[in-house]
Structure formats: structure tokens, C-alpha cells
Short mmCIF file of C-alpha atoms and ligand atoms in Angstrom, two decimals:
data_model
loop_
_atom_site.label_atom_id
_atom_site.label_comp_id
_atom_site.label_asym_id
_atom_site.label_seq_id
_atom_site.Cartn_x
_atom_site.Cartn_y
_atom_site.Cartn_z
CA UNK A 725 13.87 19.78 -8.10
CA UNK A 726 12.98 17.46 -5.06
CA UNK A 727 10.81 14.43 -5.20
CA UNK A 728 7.36 14.62 -3.76
CA UNK A 729 8.43 11.42 -1.15
CA UNK A 730 11.89 10.74 -1.19
CA UNK A 731 13.70 8.00 0.67
CA UNK A 732 17.17 8.62 1.18
CA UNK A 733 19.63 5.67 1.61
CA UNK A 734 17.76 4.23 4.07
CA UNK A 735 19.45 1.67 6.21
CA UNK A 736 17.32 -0.54 9.04
CA UNK A 737 19.79 -3.03 11.75
CA UNK A 738 16.98 -4.48 14.48
CA UNK A 739 19.18 -5.09 17.40
CA UNK A 740 18.05 -8.22 18.79
CA UNK A 741 18.12 -9.52 22.86
CA UNK A 742 20.95 -12.00 22.09
CA UNK A 743 22.91 -8.76 21.81
CA UNK A 744 23.42 -9.60 17.64
CA UNK A 745 22.35 -6.70 15.35
CA UNK A 746 20.20 -8.21 12.29
CA UNK A 747 20.64 -6.09 8.89
CA UNK A 748 17.50 -6.13 7.43
CA UNK A 749 17.92 -3.30 4.88
CA UNK A 750 20.86 -1.05 3.12
CA UNK A 751 20.73 1.22 0.56
CA UNK A 752 17.15 2.06 0.11
CA UNK A 753 17.08 4.75 -2.38
CA UNK A 754 13.76 6.07 -3.81
CA UNK A 755 11.84 9.26 -5.32
CA UNK A 756 8.57 8.73 -5.90
CA UNK A 757 6.52 11.43 -7.46
CA UNK A 758 3.24 13.04 -6.92
CA UNK A 759 0.41 10.85 -8.19
CA UNK A 760 2.61 7.80 -8.62
CA UNK A 761 1.68 4.32 -7.90
CA UNK A 762 4.31 2.16 -6.89
CA UNK A 763 4.43 -1.57 -5.95
CA UNK A 764 6.68 -2.89 -3.56
CA UNK A 765 7.89 -6.69 -4.53
CA UNK A 766 10.31 -9.47 -2.96
CA UNK A 767 9.94 -12.36 -1.22
CA UNK A 768 8.96 -13.00 2.28
CA UNK A 769 10.95 -11.57 4.73
CA UNK A 770 13.07 -9.38 2.50
CA UNK A 771 12.63 -5.92 4.53
CA UNK A 772 8.93 -4.86 2.66
CA UNK A 773 6.95 -4.12 5.87
CA UNK A 774 9.68 -2.49 6.97
CA UNK A 775 9.89 -0.01 4.98
CA UNK A 776 6.59 0.80 4.47
CA UNK A 777 6.72 1.25 8.16
CA UNK A 778 9.91 3.75 8.03
CA UNK A 779 7.99 5.47 5.42
CA UNK A 780 4.85 5.90 7.75
CA UNK A 781 6.74 7.12 10.77
CA UNK A 782 5.91 3.88 12.72
CA UNK A 783 9.40 2.77 12.43
CA UNK A 784 12.63 5.09 12.77
CA UNK A 785 15.44 3.90 10.16
CA UNK A 786 18.53 3.69 11.76
CA UNK A 787 20.32 5.28 8.58
CA UNK A 788 19.21 7.46 6.43
CA UNK A 789 15.68 9.17 5.83
CA UNK A 790 12.10 9.55 4.26
CA UNK A 791 11.15 13.09 3.23
CA UNK A 792 7.85 14.02 2.76
CA UNK A 793 7.42 17.32 0.57
CA UNK A 794 11.12 18.08 1.73
CA UNK A 795 9.55 17.62 5.41
CA UNK A 796 11.57 14.90 7.68
CA UNK A 797 9.25 12.06 8.61
CA UNK A 798 10.33 11.03 12.15
CA UNK A 799 6.28 9.86 13.40
CA UNK A 800 3.10 8.57 11.97
CA UNK A 801 0.47 11.21 10.84
CA UNK A 802 -2.49 11.18 8.98
CA UNK A 803 -0.70 12.21 6.00
CA UNK A 804 0.05 8.95 5.34
CA UNK A 805 -2.33 6.44 6.25
CA UNK A 806 -1.84 2.66 6.37
CA UNK A 807 -3.98 0.26 5.09
CA UNK A 808 -2.84 -2.98 6.72
CA UNK A 809 -3.18 -6.88 5.44
CA UNK A 810 -5.71 -7.69 8.38
CA UNK A 811 -8.35 -5.70 8.60
CA UNK A 812 -8.04 -3.47 12.22
CA UNK A 813 -11.16 -2.07 12.20
CA UNK A 814 -12.67 -1.76 15.61
CA UNK A 815 -15.21 -4.69 16.57
CA UNK A 816 -17.53 -2.87 18.76
CA UNK A 817 -18.25 -0.02 15.91
CA UNK A 818 -19.90 -0.06 12.90
CA UNK A 819 -18.81 0.50 9.69
CA UNK A 820 -19.80 4.33 9.65
CA UNK A 821 -18.46 4.53 12.79
CA UNK A 822 -15.36 3.09 12.14
CA UNK A 823 -14.47 5.77 9.33
CA UNK A 824 -16.19 8.36 11.54
CA UNK A 825 -13.80 7.50 14.50
CA UNK A 826 -10.78 8.79 11.93
CA UNK A 827 -12.66 11.27 10.04
CA UNK A 828 -13.19 13.22 13.79
CA UNK A 829 -9.93 12.95 14.30
CA UNK A 830 -7.88 14.34 11.31
CA UNK A 831 -10.69 16.48 10.56
CA UNK A 832 -12.66 17.55 13.92
CA UNK A 833 -11.03 21.12 14.08
CA UNK A 834 -11.26 21.49 10.37
CA UNK A 835 -15.13 20.54 9.27
CA UNK A 836 -18.25 20.92 10.81
CA UNK A 837 -20.24 18.07 12.31
CA UNK A 838 -22.58 18.09 9.06
CA UNK A 839 -19.18 17.86 7.02
CA UNK A 840 -17.84 15.01 8.88
CA UNK A 841 -21.11 13.16 8.64
CA UNK A 842 -21.39 13.98 4.62
CA UNK A 843 -17.35 12.80 4.16
CA UNK A 844 -18.08 9.88 6.04
CA UNK A 845 -20.62 8.53 4.09
CA UNK A 846 -18.38 9.92 0.89
CA UNK A 847 -16.08 7.95 1.54
CA UNK A 848 -17.45 4.52 1.78
CA UNK A 849 -19.87 5.01 -1.00
CA UNK A 850 -16.93 5.76 -2.97
CA UNK A 851 -15.48 2.06 -2.13
CA UNK A 852 -18.94 0.44 -2.76
CA UNK A 853 -19.95 0.31 1.36
CA UNK A 854 -22.69 3.06 1.97
CA UNK A 855 -25.22 -0.02 2.10
CA UNK A 856 -23.60 -1.28 5.05
CA UNK A 857 -23.10 1.70 7.53
CA UNK A 858 -24.66 -0.20 10.62
CA UNK A 859 -23.22 -3.28 10.11
CA UNK A 860 -20.53 -4.30 12.31
CA UNK A 861 -17.01 -5.37 11.45
CA UNK A 862 -18.15 -9.51 12.52
CA UNK A 863 -21.26 -9.28 10.33
CA UNK A 864 -19.50 -8.24 6.68
CA UNK A 865 -16.87 -10.06 4.75
CA UNK A 866 -13.09 -10.04 4.69
CA UNK A 867 -13.09 -7.97 0.99
CA UNK A 868 -15.92 -5.73 2.94
CA UNK A 869 -13.78 -5.21 6.12
CA UNK A 870 -10.42 -4.50 3.79
CA UNK A 871 -13.05 -1.72 2.04
CA UNK A 872 -13.95 0.01 4.37
CA UNK A 873 -9.74 -0.22 5.67
CA UNK A 874 -9.50 1.64 2.57
CA UNK A 875 -12.54 3.96 3.17
CA UNK A 876 -11.12 5.02 6.33
CA UNK A 877 -7.28 5.78 5.13
CA UNK A 878 -8.78 7.68 2.28
CA UNK A 879 -11.07 9.40 4.49
CA UNK A 880 -7.67 10.99 6.44
CA UNK A 881 -6.77 12.76 2.78
CA UNK A 882 -3.18 11.19 2.99
CA UNK A 883 -0.45 12.57 0.84
CA UNK A 884 0.50 8.91 0.56
CA UNK A 885 -1.76 5.90 0.77
CA UNK A 886 0.66 2.82 1.92
CA UNK A 887 -0.84 -0.24 1.39
CA UNK A 888 0.56 -3.91 3.59
CA UNK A 889 -0.71 -6.53 1.41
CA UNK A 890 -4.22 -5.20 1.76
CA UNK A 891 -5.59 -8.28 -0.51
CA UNK A 892 -3.29 -11.14 0.80
CA UNK A 893 -5.94 -12.29 3.13
CA UNK A 894 -8.37 -12.50 0.02
CA UNK A 895 -9.63 -14.78 -2.82
CA UNK A 896 -9.05 -14.32 -6.32
CA UNK A 897 -12.28 -12.98 -6.97
CA UNK A 898 -12.81 -10.32 -3.75
CA UNK A 899 -9.09 -9.64 -4.67
CA UNK A 900 -9.18 -8.93 -8.15
CA UNK A 901 -12.91 -6.69 -7.19
CA UNK A 902 -11.34 -4.70 -4.78
CA UNK A 903 -7.82 -4.18 -7.46
CA UNK A 904 -10.04 -2.71 -9.93
CA UNK A 905 -11.81 -0.69 -6.98
CA UNK A 906 -8.34 0.78 -6.18
CA UNK A 907 -7.60 1.13 -9.75
CA UNK A 908 -10.79 3.38 -9.79
CA UNK A 909 -9.77 5.24 -6.98
CA UNK A 910 -6.55 5.84 -7.77
CA UNK A 911 -8.27 7.21 -11.59
CA UNK A 912 -10.53 9.67 -9.75
CA UNK A 913 -8.29 11.26 -6.73
CA UNK A 914 -5.10 10.83 -8.05
CA UNK A 915 -3.59 9.73 -4.87
CA UNK A 916 0.24 8.54 -4.22
CA UNK A 917 0.39 4.76 -3.28
CA UNK A 918 2.77 2.41 -2.11
CA UNK A 919 1.67 -1.02 -1.87
CA UNK A 920 3.40 -4.30 -0.84
CA UNK A 921 2.07 -6.82 -2.65
CA UNK A 922 3.66 -10.51 -3.40
CA UNK A 923 1.74 -11.17 -6.27
CA UNK A 924 3.25 -10.24 -9.83
CA UNK A 925 -0.24 -9.67 -11.80
CA UNK A 926 -1.44 -6.89 -9.57
CA UNK A 927 1.51 -5.57 -9.50
CA UNK A 928 2.03 -5.01 -13.32
CA UNK A 929 -1.96 -3.90 -13.41
CA UNK A 930 -1.57 -1.61 -10.71
CA UNK A 931 1.50 0.67 -11.03
CA UNK A 932 2.89 2.74 -12.89
CA UNK A 933 6.48 1.49 -11.27
CA UNK A 934 7.32 -1.83 -9.63
CA UNK A 935 10.38 -2.17 -7.23
CA UNK A 936 11.96 -5.62 -6.75
CA UNK A 937 13.78 -5.97 -3.87
CA UNK A 938 16.55 -8.46 -3.14
CA UNK A 939 16.54 -11.44 -0.50
CA UNK A 940 17.73 -10.44 2.97
CA UNK A 941 19.94 -10.14 5.20
CA UNK A 942 21.02 -6.49 4.02
CA UNK A 943 17.78 -6.61 1.20
CA UNK A 944 17.84 -3.58 -0.61
CA UNK A 945 16.29 -2.69 -3.85
CA UNK A 946 17.69 -4.89 -6.81
CA UNK A 947 15.86 -3.02 -9.71
CA UNK A 948 12.78 -1.08 -10.76
CA UNK A 949 10.64 -2.09 -13.60
CA UNK A 950 8.57 1.04 -15.07
CA UNK A 951 5.09 -0.03 -16.35
CA UNK A 952 4.26 1.76 -19.15
CA UNK A 953 0.95 0.29 -20.19
CA UNK A 954 -1.79 2.89 -21.11
CA UNK A 955 -4.58 3.51 -18.56
CA UNK A 956 -7.50 2.95 -17.48
CA UNK A 957 -6.16 -0.92 -17.65
CA UNK A 958 -8.52 -3.51 -18.42
CA UNK A 959 -7.24 -6.86 -16.92
CA UNK A 960 -9.44 -9.01 -19.38
CA UNK A 961 -7.42 -7.33 -22.34
CA UNK A 962 -3.82 -7.23 -20.69
CA UNK A 963 -4.10 -11.28 -20.18
CA UNK A 964 -3.56 -11.48 -24.63
CA UNK A 965 -1.45 -8.35 -24.19
CA UNK A 966 2.21 -9.23 -25.08
CA UNK A 967 3.39 -6.32 -23.55
CA UNK A 968 1.83 -6.80 -20.45
CA UNK A 969 3.50 -10.39 -20.76
CA UNK A 970 6.95 -9.11 -21.02
CA UNK A 971 6.51 -6.77 -18.26
CA UNK A 972 5.23 -9.68 -15.77
CA UNK A 973 7.67 -12.07 -17.56
CA UNK A 974 10.89 -9.43 -16.05
CA UNK A 975 9.02 -9.54 -12.64
CA UNK A 976 8.73 -13.47 -12.47
CA UNK A 977 12.84 -13.74 -13.77
CA UNK A 978 13.76 -11.53 -10.84
CA UNK A 979 12.08 -13.30 -8.40
CA UNK A 980 12.21 -17.06 -8.99
CA UNK A 981 15.49 -16.80 -11.39
CA UNK A 982 17.80 -14.35 -9.91
CA UNK A 983 16.39 -14.05 -6.16
CA UNK A 984 14.80 -17.28 -5.25
CA UNK A 985 13.57 -17.63 -2.36
CA UNK A 986 16.10 -17.64 0.72
CA UNK A 987 14.92 -21.25 1.34
CA UNK A 988 15.61 -22.33 -1.98
CA UNK A 989 18.59 -20.87 -2.86
CA UNK A 990 21.63 -22.65 -3.66
N1 ATP B 47 11.13 -5.41 15.36
C1 ATP B 47 12.15 -6.55 14.54
N2 ATP B 47 13.54 -6.99 15.11
C2 ATP B 47 13.84 -7.67 14.91
N3 ATP B 47 13.75 -8.15 13.53
C3 ATP B 47 13.15 -7.82 13.00
C4 ATP B 47 11.81 -7.04 13.48
N4 ATP B 47 10.85 -6.50 12.87
C5 ATP B 47 11.25 -7.50 11.30
N5 ATP B 47 12.55 -7.88 11.72
C6 ATP B 47 13.31 -8.89 10.17
O1 ATP B 47 13.38 -8.13 9.32
C7 ATP B 47 13.54 -8.81 8.22
C8 ATP B 47 12.17 -8.05 7.59
O2 ATP B 47 11.00 -7.86 7.95
P1 ATP B 47 9.54 -7.71 7.02
O3 ATP B 47 8.63 -7.71 7.78
O4 ATP B 47 9.85 -6.10 7.10
O5 ATP B 47 9.62 -8.65 5.64
P2 ATP B 47 8.68 -8.47 4.71
O6 ATP B 47 9.09 -8.50 3.11
O7 ATP B 47 7.27 -7.76 5.05
O8 ATP B 47 7.93 -10.03 4.79
P3 ATP B 47 6.50 -10.71 4.74
O9 ATP B 47 6.35 -10.70 3.43
O10 ATP B 47 6.44 -11.73 5.14
O11 ATP B 47 5.30 -9.94 5.00
C9 ATP B 47 12.84 -10.28 8.94
O12 ATP B 47 14.03 -10.89 8.99
C10 ATP B 47 12.26 -10.02 10.28
O13 ATP B 47 12.73 -10.86 10.92
MG1 MG B 48 5.39 -7.80 5.29
#
């Protein structure tokens, strides 16, 4: 049986203006099942965003390719919604209109005006933003902006949700709250998620598998950790959980002992 999302032998070489080619990624093979939550972790510059952008169809791989339900990914599409670290809301539109715009675009032909309005409100309610519909992006906090970004992505009913360090710019407390929101949404909607993170605890807490990448140039998958902690997961209980500690240790060991950041490499 073929995988839901299949990343086959992907390599990425960037041509530079000086004529020298830069090999960012090589030999990336990854099969992801429907409903799986996968974290991508690795040092800065190893190619995580490049890989995510290839899956999103925003970049074309130089080698290999990506299949979603057996269909080749060549362009961006609403079946693969992306949430970036820096909220990409349109500043002149309200919270409601930022989500509604995407809803109209994706569901304009399939849902009635009333259904699209309901669907916009429903998705904003899912992330707890239904009380701020008329606010503009500059009137809400960073965490709230990311919530709206997630609502907008979910409203597109993507087959795969791609998150590129969505909480990277947030303080630890807001980050924890949003991680809980994402966990609840995943439990409720069972969507397939690929999330880039630098945060070891975030990776273990949220994921079914943690994909650890080696350093670039020519970065690839170094190791994959299966996180078998039962769900629902509770961050407070996990702090003292021995198995959680072992997963955490395995990632730290990979990142800081075996694949140290290039600047610190011997
Ligand atoms: N358009 C491009 N042209 C040339 N090189 C690029 C381009 N995009 C990315 N790179 C290079 O590819 C490598 C991987 O970049 P990428 O942004 O994927 O890293 P990352 O793992 O997401 O890093 P970070 O954690 O800092 O976001 C880097 O060395 C980067 O300089
Ligand atoms: Mg990146």
C-alpha cells in the first residue's frame, strides 16, 4: 500500500549567482500516514524550511519528488496549508475577513454564502478567537495572530497542515497554550501535520514521530524517533515521566552530541 504522503529521494540544489551550486538537501525519504503528526527538528540552516516548501509545492525539488495520495505535488494548493513563523495576516483586514478570504477562495464554489460565514466563524471558534472577529491584526497579540493563521489554514480543510515554526516568535507561556490548542485540534480533527520546530519538548509533546535532520550542506534525515507516549498527553504529567525523559534525551543527544551546530563543530 502506498503512503498517504510520500517524500521520495528528494534532493535540493540551489544555483547561486556566482555560479557555484549549493546542495541543501539530499536523499530525503519519508513516508507519512494519514492523521500522523510529524515534527522536523534540526539546527538552523539544515534545510527544514526548504523541505517544507517542497512539500507545500512552493519550491520544486531538484531531485525526487512528493506524492500526496499518489498524486505528484508540483504547485501550491489548498490541500497543503502552510502556517509560517511570522504571521502572514493581511493587516488591513479584520480577523474574520482574513479567514473568510481563504474560505471564499477554497470553498467559493462548494459552499453557500451562509455556509461560508458559518465555516469562518466555526474555525475561529476552534482556536478560541471567536470573540475578536472585528479586530485588525495590529490590535491583537502575536499568539492571537498565530491562532488566526491556524484557523485560516484549517478552514481550507487541507489534507496536510504544514507548520514552519509557528510558535517560534512567541513567549514560553503563550507557546505552551498554543501547543495545547494544536494537540486538541489534532485529537479532534485527526489531520496530518508536519511541524518544524527547534524546541525539543514541543517535538516530543506533540508528535507521533520526530524526524531529526543532519547539518547542511547536503543535509538529510539522520534519525527518526517514534514517540509512543499515549494520547491525550498532559504536559504537567509528562515532566516527571521517565519515558518522556528518554525521548527528550535521545533528541538532545542527536542535536548536541552527534550533530552539533556547524559553528560549534570541531
Ligand atoms: N533560495 C535559496 N537560494 C540559495 N540557498 C538557499 C535558498 N533557500 C535556502 N537556501 C540555503 O539552504 C539551506 C537551508 O535553508 P533553510 O531555510 O531550509 O534552513 P532551515 O533549516 O529552515 O533553517 P532555520 O532553522 O534557520 O529556519 C541554508 O544553507 C540556506 O542558506
Ligand atoms: Mg526555516
